[in-house]
Tab-separated table of C-alpha atoms in Angstrom:
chain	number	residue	atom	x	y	z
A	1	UNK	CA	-23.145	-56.175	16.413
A	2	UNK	CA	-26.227	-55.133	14.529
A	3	UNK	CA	-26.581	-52.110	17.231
A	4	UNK	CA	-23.128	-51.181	16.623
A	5	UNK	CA	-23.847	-51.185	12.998
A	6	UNK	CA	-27.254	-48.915	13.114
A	7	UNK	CA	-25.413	-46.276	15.843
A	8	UNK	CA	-22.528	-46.047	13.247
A	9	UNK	CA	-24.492	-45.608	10.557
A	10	UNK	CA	-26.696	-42.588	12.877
A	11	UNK	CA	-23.476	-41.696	13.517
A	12	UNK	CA	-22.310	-41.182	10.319
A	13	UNK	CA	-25.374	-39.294	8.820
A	14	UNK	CA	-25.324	-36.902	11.599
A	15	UNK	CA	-21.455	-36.154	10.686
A	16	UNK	CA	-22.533	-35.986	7.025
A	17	UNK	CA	-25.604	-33.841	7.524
A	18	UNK	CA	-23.675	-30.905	9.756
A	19	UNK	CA	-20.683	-30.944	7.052
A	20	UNK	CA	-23.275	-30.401	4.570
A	21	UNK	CA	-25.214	-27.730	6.880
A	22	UNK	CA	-21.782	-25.954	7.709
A	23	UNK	CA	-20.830	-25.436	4.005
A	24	UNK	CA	-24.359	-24.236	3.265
A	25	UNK	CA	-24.094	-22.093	6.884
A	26	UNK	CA	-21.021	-20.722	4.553
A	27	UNK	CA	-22.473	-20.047	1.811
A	28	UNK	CA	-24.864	-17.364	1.811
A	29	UNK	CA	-25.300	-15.399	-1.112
A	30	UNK	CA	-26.628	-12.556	1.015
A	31	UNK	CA	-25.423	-11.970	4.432
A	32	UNK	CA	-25.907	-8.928	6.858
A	33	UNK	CA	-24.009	-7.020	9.046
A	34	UNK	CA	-25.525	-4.146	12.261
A	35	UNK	CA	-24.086	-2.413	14.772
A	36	UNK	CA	-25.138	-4.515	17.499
A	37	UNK	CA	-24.369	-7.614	15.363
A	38	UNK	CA	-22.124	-10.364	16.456
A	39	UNK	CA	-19.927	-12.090	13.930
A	40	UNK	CA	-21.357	-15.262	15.990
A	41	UNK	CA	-24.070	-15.120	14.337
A	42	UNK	CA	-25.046	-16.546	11.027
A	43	UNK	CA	-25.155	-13.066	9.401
A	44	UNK	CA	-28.710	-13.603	8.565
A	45	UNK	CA	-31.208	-10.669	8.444
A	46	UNK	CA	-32.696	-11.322	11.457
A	47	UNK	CA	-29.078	-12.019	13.158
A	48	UNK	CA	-26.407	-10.279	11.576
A	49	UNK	CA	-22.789	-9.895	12.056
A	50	UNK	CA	-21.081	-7.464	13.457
A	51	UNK	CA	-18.282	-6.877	11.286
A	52	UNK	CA	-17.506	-7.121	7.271
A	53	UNK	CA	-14.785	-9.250	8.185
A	54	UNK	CA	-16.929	-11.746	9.996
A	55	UNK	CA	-19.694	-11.415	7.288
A	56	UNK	CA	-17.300	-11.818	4.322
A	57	UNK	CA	-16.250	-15.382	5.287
A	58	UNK	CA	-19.855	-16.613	5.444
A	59	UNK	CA	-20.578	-15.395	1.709
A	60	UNK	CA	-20.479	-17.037	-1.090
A	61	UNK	CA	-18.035	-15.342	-4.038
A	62	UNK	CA	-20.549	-13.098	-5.942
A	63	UNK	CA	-22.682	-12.980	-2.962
A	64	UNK	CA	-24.085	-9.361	-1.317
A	65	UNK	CA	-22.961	-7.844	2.138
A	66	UNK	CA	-25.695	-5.701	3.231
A	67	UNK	CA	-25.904	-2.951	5.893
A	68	UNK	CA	-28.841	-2.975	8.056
A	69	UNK	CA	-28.489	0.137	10.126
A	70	UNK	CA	-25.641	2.370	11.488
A	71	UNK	CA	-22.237	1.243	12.677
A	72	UNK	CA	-18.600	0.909	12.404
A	73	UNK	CA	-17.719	-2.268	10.364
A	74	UNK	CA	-14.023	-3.010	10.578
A	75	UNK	CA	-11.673	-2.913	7.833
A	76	UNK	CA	-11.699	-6.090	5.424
A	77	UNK	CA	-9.893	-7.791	3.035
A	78	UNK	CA	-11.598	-8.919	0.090
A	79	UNK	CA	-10.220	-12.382	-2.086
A	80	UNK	CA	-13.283	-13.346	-4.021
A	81	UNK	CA	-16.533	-11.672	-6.077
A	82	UNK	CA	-18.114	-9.985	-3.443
A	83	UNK	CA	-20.005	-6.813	-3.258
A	84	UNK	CA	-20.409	-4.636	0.297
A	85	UNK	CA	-22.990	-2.048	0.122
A	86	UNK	CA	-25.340	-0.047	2.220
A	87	UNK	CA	-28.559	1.794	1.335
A	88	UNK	CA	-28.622	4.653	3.133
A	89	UNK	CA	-27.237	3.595	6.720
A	90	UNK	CA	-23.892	4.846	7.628
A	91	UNK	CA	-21.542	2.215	6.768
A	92	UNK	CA	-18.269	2.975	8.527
A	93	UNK	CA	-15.120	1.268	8.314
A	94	UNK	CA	-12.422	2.726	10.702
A	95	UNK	CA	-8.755	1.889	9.816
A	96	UNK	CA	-6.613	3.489	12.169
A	97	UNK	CA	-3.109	2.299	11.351
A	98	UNK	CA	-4.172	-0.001	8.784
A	99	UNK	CA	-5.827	-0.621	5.050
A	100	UNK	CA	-9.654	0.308	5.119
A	101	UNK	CA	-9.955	-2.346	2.757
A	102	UNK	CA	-7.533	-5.004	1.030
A	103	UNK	CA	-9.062	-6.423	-2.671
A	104	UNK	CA	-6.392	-9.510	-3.125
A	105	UNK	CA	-8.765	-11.773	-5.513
A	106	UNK	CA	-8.981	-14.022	-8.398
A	107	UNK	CA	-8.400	-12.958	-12.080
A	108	UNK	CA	-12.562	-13.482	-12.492
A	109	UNK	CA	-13.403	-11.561	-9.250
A	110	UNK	CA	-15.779	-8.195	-9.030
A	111	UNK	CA	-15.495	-6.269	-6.619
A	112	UNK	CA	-18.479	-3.733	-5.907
A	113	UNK	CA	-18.312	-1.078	-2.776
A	114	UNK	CA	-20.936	0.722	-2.486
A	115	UNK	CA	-22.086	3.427	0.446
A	116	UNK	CA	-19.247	3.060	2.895
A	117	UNK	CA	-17.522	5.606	4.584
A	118	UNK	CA	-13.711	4.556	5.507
A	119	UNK	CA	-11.702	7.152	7.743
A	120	UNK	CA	-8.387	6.618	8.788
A	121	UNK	CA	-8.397	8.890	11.484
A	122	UNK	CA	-5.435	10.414	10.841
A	123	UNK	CA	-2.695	7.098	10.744
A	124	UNK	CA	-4.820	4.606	8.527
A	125	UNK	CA	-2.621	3.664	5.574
A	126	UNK	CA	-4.434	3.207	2.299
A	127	UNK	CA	-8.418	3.481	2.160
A	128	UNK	CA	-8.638	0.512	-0.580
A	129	UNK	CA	-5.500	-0.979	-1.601
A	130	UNK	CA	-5.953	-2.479	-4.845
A	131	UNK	CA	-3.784	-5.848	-5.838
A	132	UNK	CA	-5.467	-8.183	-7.927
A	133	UNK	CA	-8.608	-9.517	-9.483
A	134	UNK	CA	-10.781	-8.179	-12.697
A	135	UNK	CA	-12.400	-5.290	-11.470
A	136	UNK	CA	-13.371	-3.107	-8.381
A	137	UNK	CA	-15.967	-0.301	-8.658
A	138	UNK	CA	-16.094	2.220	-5.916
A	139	UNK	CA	-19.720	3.780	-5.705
A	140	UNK	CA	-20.631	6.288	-3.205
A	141	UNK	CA	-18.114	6.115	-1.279
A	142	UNK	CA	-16.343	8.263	1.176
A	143	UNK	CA	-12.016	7.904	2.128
A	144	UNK	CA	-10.527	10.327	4.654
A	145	UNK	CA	-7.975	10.603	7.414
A	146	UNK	CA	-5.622	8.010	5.451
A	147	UNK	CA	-1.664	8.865	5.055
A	148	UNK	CA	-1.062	7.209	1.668
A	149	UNK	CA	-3.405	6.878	-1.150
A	150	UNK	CA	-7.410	7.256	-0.713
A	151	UNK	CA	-7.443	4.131	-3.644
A	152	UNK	CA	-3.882	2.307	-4.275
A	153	UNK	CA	-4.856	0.831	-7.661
A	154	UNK	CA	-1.984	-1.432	-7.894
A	155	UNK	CA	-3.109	-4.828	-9.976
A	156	UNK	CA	-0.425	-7.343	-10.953
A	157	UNK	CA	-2.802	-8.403	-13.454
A	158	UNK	CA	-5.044	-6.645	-16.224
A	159	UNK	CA	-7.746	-5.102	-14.131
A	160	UNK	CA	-10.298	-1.751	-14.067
A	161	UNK	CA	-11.482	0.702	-12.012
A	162	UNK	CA	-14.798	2.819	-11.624
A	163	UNK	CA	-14.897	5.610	-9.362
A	164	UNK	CA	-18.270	7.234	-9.576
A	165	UNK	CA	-19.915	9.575	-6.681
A	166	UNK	CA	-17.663	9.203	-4.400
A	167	UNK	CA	-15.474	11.570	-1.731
A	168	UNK	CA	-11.497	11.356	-1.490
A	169	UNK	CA	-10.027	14.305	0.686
A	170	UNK	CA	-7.508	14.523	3.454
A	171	UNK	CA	-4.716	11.836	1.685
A	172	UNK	CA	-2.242	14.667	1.793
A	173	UNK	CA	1.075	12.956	3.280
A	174	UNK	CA	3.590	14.598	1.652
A	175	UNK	CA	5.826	11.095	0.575
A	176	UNK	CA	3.038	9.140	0.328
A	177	UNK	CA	-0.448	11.058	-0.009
A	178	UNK	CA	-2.713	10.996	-3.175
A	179	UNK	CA	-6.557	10.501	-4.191
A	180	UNK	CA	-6.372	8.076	-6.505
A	181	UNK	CA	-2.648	6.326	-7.761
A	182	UNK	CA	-3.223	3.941	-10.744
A	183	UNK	CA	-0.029	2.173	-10.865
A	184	UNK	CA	-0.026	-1.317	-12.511
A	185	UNK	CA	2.636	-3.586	-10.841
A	186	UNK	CA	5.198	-5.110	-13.059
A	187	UNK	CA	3.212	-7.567	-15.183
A	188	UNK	CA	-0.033	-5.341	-14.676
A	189	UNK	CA	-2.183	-3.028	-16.575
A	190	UNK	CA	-5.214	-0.845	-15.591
A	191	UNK	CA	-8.518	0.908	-17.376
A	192	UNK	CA	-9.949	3.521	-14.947
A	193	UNK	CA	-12.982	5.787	-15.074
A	194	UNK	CA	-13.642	8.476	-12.240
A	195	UNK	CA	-16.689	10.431	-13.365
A	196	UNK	CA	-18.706	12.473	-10.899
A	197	UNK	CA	-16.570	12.868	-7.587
A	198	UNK	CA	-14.686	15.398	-5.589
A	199	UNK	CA	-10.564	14.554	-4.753
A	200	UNK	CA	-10.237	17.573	-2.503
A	201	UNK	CA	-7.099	18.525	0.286
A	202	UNK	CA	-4.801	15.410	-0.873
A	203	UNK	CA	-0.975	15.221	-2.218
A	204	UNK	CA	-2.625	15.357	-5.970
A	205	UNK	CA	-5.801	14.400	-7.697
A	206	UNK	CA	-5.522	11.297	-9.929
A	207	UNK	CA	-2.354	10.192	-11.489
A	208	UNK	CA	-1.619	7.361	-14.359
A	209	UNK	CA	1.016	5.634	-14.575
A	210	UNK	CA	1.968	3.464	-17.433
A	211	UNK	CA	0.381	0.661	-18.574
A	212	UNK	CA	-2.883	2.983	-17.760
A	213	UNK	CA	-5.612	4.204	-19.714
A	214	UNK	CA	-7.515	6.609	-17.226
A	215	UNK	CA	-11.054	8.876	-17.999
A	216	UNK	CA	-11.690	11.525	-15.758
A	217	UNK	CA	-15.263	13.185	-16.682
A	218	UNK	CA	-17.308	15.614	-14.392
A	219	UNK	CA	-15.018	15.857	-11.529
A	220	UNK	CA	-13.427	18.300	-9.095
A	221	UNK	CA	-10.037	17.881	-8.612
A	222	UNK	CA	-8.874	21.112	-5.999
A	223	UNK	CA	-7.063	21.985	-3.057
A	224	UNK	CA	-4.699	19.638	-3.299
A	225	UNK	CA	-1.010	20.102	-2.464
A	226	UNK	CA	0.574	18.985	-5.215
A	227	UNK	CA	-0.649	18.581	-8.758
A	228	UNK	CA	-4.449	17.858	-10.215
A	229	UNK	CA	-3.734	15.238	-12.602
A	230	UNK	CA	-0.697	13.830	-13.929
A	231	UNK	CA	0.206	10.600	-16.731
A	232	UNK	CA	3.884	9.212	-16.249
A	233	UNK	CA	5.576	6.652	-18.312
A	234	UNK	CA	5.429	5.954	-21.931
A	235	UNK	CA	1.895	3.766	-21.978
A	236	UNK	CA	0.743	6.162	-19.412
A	237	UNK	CA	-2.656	7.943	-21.125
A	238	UNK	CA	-5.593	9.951	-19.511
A	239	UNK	CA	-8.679	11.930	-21.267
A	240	UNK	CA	-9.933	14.686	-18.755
A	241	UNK	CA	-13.856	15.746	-19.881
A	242	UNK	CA	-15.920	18.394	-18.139
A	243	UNK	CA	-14.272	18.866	-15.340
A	244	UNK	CA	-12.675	21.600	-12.755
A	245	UNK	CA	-9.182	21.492	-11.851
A	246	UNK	CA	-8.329	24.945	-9.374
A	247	UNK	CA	-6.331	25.422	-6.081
A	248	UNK	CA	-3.822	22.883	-6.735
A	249	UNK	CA	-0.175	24.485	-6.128
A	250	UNK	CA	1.531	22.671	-8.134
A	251	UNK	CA	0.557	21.748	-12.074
A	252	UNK	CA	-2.901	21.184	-12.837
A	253	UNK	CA	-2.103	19.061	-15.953
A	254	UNK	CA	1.312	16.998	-15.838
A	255	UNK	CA	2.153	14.953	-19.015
A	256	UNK	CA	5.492	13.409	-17.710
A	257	UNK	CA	8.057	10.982	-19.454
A	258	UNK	CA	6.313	9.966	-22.293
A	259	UNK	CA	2.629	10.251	-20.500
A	260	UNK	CA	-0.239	11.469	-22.877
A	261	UNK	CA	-3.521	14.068	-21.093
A	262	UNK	CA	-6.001	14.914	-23.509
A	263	UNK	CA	-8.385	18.105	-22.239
A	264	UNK	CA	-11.577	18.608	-23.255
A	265	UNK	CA	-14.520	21.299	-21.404
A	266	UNK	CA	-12.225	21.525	-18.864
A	267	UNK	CA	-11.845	24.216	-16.257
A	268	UNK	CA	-7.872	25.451	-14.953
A	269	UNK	CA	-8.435	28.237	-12.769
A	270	UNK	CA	-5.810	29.169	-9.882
A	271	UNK	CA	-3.525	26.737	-10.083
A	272	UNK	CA	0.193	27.500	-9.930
A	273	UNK	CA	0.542	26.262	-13.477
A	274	UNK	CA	-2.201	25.109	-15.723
A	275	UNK	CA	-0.722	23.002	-17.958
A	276	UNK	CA	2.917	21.646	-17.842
A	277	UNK	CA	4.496	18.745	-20.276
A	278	UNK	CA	7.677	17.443	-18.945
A	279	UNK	CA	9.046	14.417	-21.803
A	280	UNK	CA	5.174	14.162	-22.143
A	281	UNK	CA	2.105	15.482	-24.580
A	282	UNK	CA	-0.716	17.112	-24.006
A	283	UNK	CA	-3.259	17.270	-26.114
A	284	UNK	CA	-6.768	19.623	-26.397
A	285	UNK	CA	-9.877	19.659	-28.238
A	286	UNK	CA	-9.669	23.349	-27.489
A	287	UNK	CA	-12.825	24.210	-25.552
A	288	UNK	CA	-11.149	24.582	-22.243
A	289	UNK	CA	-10.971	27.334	-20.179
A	290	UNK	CA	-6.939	28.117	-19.316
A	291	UNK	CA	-7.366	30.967	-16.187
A	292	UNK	CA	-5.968	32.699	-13.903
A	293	UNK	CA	-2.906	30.461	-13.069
A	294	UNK	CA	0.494	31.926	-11.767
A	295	UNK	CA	1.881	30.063	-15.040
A	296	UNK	CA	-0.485	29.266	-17.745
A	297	UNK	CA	1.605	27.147	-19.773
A	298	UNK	CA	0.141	25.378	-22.951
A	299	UNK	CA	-1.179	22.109	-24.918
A	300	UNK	CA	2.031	20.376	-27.143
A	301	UNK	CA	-0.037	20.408	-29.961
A	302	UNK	CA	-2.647	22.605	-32.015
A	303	UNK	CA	-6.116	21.440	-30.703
A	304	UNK	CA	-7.244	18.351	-32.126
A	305	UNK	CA	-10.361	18.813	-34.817
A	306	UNK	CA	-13.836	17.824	-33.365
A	307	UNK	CA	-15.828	14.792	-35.315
């Protein structure tokens, strides 16, 4: 009886002692992923994964996915803090047919991307679709070959969104195409910034739709088939600084049902209209420069007095 006793209690320690090393296994704050990884592994340094997908589930929420040299990573979805980022190394996430990558987290949860380079090639749906969680920032980053939005910024909550350095062209489906859509869900409510990229070759640029409050500062919004930037819906406001809107078709600058644009050291140049309010406002500090557009059109208001 005593021997049954002591090999239960063995027993029982060993159980205890691999539930305890499993949920520490599981809870890396810094895992790794390679192109000759294997999502086997523990996603150590020295034995990555292969995948994001494989990674993500063996770091902790607020914990770091790191790239250690070239690959293709998978698409993900993301439900906790977690940030994905490469220094350097290509960091590719091919999403042929589906999201690139899914952020579906908590109301706390930040979401950091950082270096990655999704492509659609040519039937991938959305390059980040956006749903819920506090915040996703978008660093560096590269979206192509997708036939709906390059970011679907969709929260059902109040959330934000920073775009900074970062590449969005080919998103030009005609139904569904678009660089960046900020379009709170019913009960949602966004703050944007996109500062310092290029939204080239899509359906439009960036457009706000209310509740939104959207910055757009030192950006190149061109080329694209439809309109540069547009605000929709009473609630719907966006303040465009320092930037170049040109070769867009369509409008350059859509106010639209109540939406609000403010311009400021802005550049309109060869656009089929420059500026077009439609049941919205549009507002200027009146240092633009209003060019060479089919149809120039013109600001609602007299500029607004600098401070």
């Amino acid at each position: 009886m005593k021997l049954l006793a002591s090999t239960g209690r063995v027993v029982a320690a060993l159980l205890l002692f691999a539930l305890f090393s499993t949920q520490a296994y599981a809870q890396a704050t810094r895992t790794w992923v390679s192109g000759v990884g294997d999502d086997a592994n523990p996603c150590s340094r020295t034995a990555p994964c292969k995948t994001f997908a494989g990674a993500i589930s063996k770091t902790a929420a607020s914990g770091v996915i790191s790239v250690l040299d070239p690959g293709g990573f998978g698409a993900v979805t993301i439900t906790k803090s977690i940030t994905i980022e490469t220094d350097g190394q290509l960091a590719g996430v091919l999403s042929a047919g589906t999201n690139g990558v899914i952020v579906n987290a908590g109301v706390n949860d930040n979401v950091v991307l950082r270096g990655l380079s999704i492509d659609g090639a040519g039937t991938g749906l959305n390059g980040i679709r956006y749903i819920a969680g506090k915040s996703l920032t978008v660093e560096r980053c590269v979206i192509n070959g997708v036939t709906q939005k390059g970011i679907d910024f969709s929260p059902t909550g109040a959330s934000t969104l920073t775009v900074v350095e970062s590449d969005i062209h080919g998103a030009a489906n005609a139904v569904n195409g678009g660089a960046i859509s900020v379009t709170p869900a019913v009960g949602g409510s966004a703050n944007a910034i996109v500062e310092k990229s290029r939204l080239t070759r899509n359906l439009f640029g960036v457009k706000a739709a209310a509740p939104s409050k959207v910055t757009v500062r030192d950006t190149m919004i061109g080329n694209n088939d439809l309109f540069g930037v547009q605000a929709t819906g009473n609630g719907a406001v966006m303040f465009v600084d320092n930037s170049v809107l040109t070769n867009n078709p369509g409008a350059a600058v859509g106010a639209v049902s109540s939406g609000q644009i403010t311009l400021s050291r802005t550049a309109i140049f060869g656009n089929g209209t420059g500026l077009t309010a439609i049941g919205g406002q549009i507002f200027t500090f009146g240092d633009n420069r209003n060019a060479g557009n089919t149809t120039p059109g013109a600001p609602t208001a007299a500029p607004t007095a600098t401070q």
